[in-house]
CSV table of C-alpha atoms in Angstrom, one decimal:
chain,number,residue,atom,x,y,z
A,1,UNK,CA,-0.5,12.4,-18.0
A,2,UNK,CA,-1.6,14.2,-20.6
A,3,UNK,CA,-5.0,13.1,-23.1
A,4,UNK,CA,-3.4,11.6,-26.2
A,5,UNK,CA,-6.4,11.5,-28.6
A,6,UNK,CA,-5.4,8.6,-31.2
A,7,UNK,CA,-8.6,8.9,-33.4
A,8,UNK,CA,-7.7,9.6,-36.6
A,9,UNK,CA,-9.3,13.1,-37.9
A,10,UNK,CA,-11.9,11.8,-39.8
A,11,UNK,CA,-13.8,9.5,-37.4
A,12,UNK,CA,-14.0,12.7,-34.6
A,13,UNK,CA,-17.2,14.8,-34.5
A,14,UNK,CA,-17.4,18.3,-32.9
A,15,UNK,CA,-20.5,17.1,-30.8
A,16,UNK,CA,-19.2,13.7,-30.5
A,17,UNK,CA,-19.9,13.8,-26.2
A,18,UNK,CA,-23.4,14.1,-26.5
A,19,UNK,CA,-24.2,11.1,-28.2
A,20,UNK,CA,-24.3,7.9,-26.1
A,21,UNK,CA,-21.4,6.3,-27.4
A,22,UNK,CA,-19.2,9.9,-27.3
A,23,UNK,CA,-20.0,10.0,-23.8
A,24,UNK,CA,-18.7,6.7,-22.9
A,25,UNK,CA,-15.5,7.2,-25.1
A,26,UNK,CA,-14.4,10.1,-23.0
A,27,UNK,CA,-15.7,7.8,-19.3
A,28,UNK,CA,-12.7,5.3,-20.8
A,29,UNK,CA,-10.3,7.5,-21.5
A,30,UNK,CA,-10.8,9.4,-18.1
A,31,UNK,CA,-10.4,5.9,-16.6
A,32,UNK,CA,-7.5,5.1,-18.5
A,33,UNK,CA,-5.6,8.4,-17.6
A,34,UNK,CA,-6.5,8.1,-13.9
A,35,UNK,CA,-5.1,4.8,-13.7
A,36,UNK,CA,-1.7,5.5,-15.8
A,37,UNK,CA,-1.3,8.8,-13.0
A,38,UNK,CA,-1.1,6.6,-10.5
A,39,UNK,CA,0.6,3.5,-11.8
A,40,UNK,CA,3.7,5.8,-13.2
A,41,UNK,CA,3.4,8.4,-10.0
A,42,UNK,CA,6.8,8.0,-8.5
A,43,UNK,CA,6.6,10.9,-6.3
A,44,UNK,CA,4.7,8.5,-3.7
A,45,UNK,CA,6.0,5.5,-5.7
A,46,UNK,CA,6.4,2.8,-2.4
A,47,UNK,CA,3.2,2.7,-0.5
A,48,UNK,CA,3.2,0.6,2.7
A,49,UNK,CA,0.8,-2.5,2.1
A,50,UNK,CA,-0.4,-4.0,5.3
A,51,UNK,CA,-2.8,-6.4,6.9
A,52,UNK,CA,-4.5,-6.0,10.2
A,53,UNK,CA,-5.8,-9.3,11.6
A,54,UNK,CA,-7.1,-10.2,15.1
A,55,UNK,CA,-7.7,-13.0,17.6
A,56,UNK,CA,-9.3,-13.5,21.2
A,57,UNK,CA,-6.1,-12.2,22.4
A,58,UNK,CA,-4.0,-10.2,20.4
A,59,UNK,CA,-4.1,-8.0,17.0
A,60,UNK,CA,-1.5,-8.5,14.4
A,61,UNK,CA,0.0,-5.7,11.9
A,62,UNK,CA,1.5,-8.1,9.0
A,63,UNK,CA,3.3,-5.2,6.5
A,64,UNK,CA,5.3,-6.1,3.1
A,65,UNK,CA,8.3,-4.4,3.3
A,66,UNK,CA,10.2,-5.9,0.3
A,67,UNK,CA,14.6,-5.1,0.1
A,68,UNK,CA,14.1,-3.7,4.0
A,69,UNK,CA,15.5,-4.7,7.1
A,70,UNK,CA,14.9,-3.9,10.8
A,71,UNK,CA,17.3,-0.9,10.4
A,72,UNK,CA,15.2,0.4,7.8
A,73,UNK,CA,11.7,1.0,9.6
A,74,UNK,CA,10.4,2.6,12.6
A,75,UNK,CA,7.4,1.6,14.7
A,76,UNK,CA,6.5,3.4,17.6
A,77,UNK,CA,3.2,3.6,20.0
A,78,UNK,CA,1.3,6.3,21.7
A,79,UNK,CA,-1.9,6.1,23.6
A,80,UNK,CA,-4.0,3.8,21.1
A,81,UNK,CA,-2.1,4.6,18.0
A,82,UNK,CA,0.1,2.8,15.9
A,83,UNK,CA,2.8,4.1,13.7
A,84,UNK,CA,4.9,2.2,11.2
A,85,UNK,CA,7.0,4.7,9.0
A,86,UNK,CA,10.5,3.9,7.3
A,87,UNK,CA,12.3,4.6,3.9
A,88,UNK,CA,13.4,2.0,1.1
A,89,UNK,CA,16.0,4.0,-0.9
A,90,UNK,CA,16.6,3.3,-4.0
A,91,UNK,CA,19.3,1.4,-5.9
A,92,UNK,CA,20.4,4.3,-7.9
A,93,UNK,CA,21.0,6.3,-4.7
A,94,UNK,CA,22.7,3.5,-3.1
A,95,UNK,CA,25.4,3.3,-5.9
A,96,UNK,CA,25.5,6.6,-6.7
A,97,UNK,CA,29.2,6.3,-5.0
A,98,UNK,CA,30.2,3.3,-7.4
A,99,UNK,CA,32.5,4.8,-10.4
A,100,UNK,CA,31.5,4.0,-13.9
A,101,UNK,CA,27.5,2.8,-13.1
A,102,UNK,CA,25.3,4.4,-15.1
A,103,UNK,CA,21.4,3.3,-14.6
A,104,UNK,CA,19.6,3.0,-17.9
A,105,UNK,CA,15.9,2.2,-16.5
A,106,UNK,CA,14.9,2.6,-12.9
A,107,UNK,CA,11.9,0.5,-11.9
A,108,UNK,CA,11.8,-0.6,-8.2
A,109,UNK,CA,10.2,1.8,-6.3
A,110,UNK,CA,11.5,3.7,-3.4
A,111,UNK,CA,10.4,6.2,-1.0
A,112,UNK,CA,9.6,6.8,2.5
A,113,UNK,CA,6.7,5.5,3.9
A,114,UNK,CA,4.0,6.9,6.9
A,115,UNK,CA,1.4,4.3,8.6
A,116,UNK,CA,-0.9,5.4,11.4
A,117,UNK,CA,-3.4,2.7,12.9
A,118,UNK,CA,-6.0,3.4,15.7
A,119,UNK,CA,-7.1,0.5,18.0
A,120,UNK,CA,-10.0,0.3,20.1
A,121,UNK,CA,-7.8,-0.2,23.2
A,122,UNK,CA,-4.8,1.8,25.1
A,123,UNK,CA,-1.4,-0.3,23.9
A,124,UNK,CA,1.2,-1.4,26.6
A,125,UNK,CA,4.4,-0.1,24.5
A,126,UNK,CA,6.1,-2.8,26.8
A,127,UNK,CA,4.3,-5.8,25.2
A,128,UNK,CA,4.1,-5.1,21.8
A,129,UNK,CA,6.2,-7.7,19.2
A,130,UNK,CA,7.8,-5.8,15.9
A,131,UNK,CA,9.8,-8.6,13.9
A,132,UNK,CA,11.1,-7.8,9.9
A,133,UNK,CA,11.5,-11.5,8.0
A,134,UNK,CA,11.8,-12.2,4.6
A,135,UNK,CA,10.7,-8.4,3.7
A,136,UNK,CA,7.7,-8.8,5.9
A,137,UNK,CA,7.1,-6.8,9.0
A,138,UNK,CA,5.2,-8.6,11.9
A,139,UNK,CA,3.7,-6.5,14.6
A,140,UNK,CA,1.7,-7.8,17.5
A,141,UNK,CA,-0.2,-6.1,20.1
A,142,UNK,CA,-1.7,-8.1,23.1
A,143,UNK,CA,-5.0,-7.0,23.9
A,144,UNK,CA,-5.6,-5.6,27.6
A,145,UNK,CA,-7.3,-8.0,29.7
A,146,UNK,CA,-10.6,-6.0,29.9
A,147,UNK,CA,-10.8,-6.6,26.2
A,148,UNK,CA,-9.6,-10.1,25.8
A,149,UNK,CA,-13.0,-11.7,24.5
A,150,UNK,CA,-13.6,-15.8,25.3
A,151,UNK,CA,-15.7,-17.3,22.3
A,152,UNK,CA,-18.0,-20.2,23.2
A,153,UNK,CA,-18.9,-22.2,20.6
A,154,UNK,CA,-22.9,-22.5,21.0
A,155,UNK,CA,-24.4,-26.2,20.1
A,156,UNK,CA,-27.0,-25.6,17.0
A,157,UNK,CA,-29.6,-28.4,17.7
A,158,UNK,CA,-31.7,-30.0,15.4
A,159,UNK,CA,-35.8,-29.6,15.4
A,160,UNK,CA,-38.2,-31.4,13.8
């Protein structure tokens, strides 16, 4: 986005970055523009947002996946890596077909979206779980037996 300066004429100085306050001015408004770039980017406008969790046994891949079902993503496993990847299309494309709708504002993203994960361990394809409910992707990968860890809970004793 471009800088929109909104100072009015008479408060701007030509040498206004070198004082301490000029130079902060122009940190702000750098912040400010990176932020609107990405919060009105729509060329990579659905980002996949996931959550990696683990147990003695098992590591789980939760994704949000809002509006998509199981058609709508992928997830496939090669050696130790991971890969979620789908599309959410969006409404406008959907009912591009329907006569007469005309869309005025178009806010819910859309996209296709790419996920690659490395674990620590080779993954049996054959035993991995991949469930979409309520617009949430559930993956889970058992771990091998070599790296199945048992946790003992160790007494802390008193002295004294």
């Amino acid at each position: 986005m471009a800088y929109q300066d909104w100072l009015p004429t008479a408060w701007k100085r030509p040498a206004d970055e070198a004082t301490p306050f000029g130079a902060l001015r122009k940190q702000i408004d750098s912040m400010f523009e990176e932020f609107d770039g990405n919060l009105f980017d729509r060329e990579n406008a659905f980002k996949l947002r996931s959550n990696l969790s683990e147990t003695d046994s098992e590591i789980r891949v939760t994704a949000e996946l809002p509006g998509l079902t199981d058609k709508d993503v992928d997830v496939s496993v090669s050696g130790d890596q991971i890969t979620i990847k789908g599309e959410k299309k969006s409404e406008k494309e959907e009912k591009k077909e329907e006569k007469g709708r005309e869309f005025h504002r178009v806010e819910r993203m859309s996209g296709s979206f790419h996920r690659s994960m490395r674990l620590p361990f080779e993954i049996d394809a054959d035993k991995v779980n991949a469930e979409v409910k309520n617009g949430v992707l559930t993956v889970t990968i058992p771990k091998p037996a070599e790296n199945v860890t048992k946790t003992k809970k160790i007494e802390v004793k008193h002295s004294g």
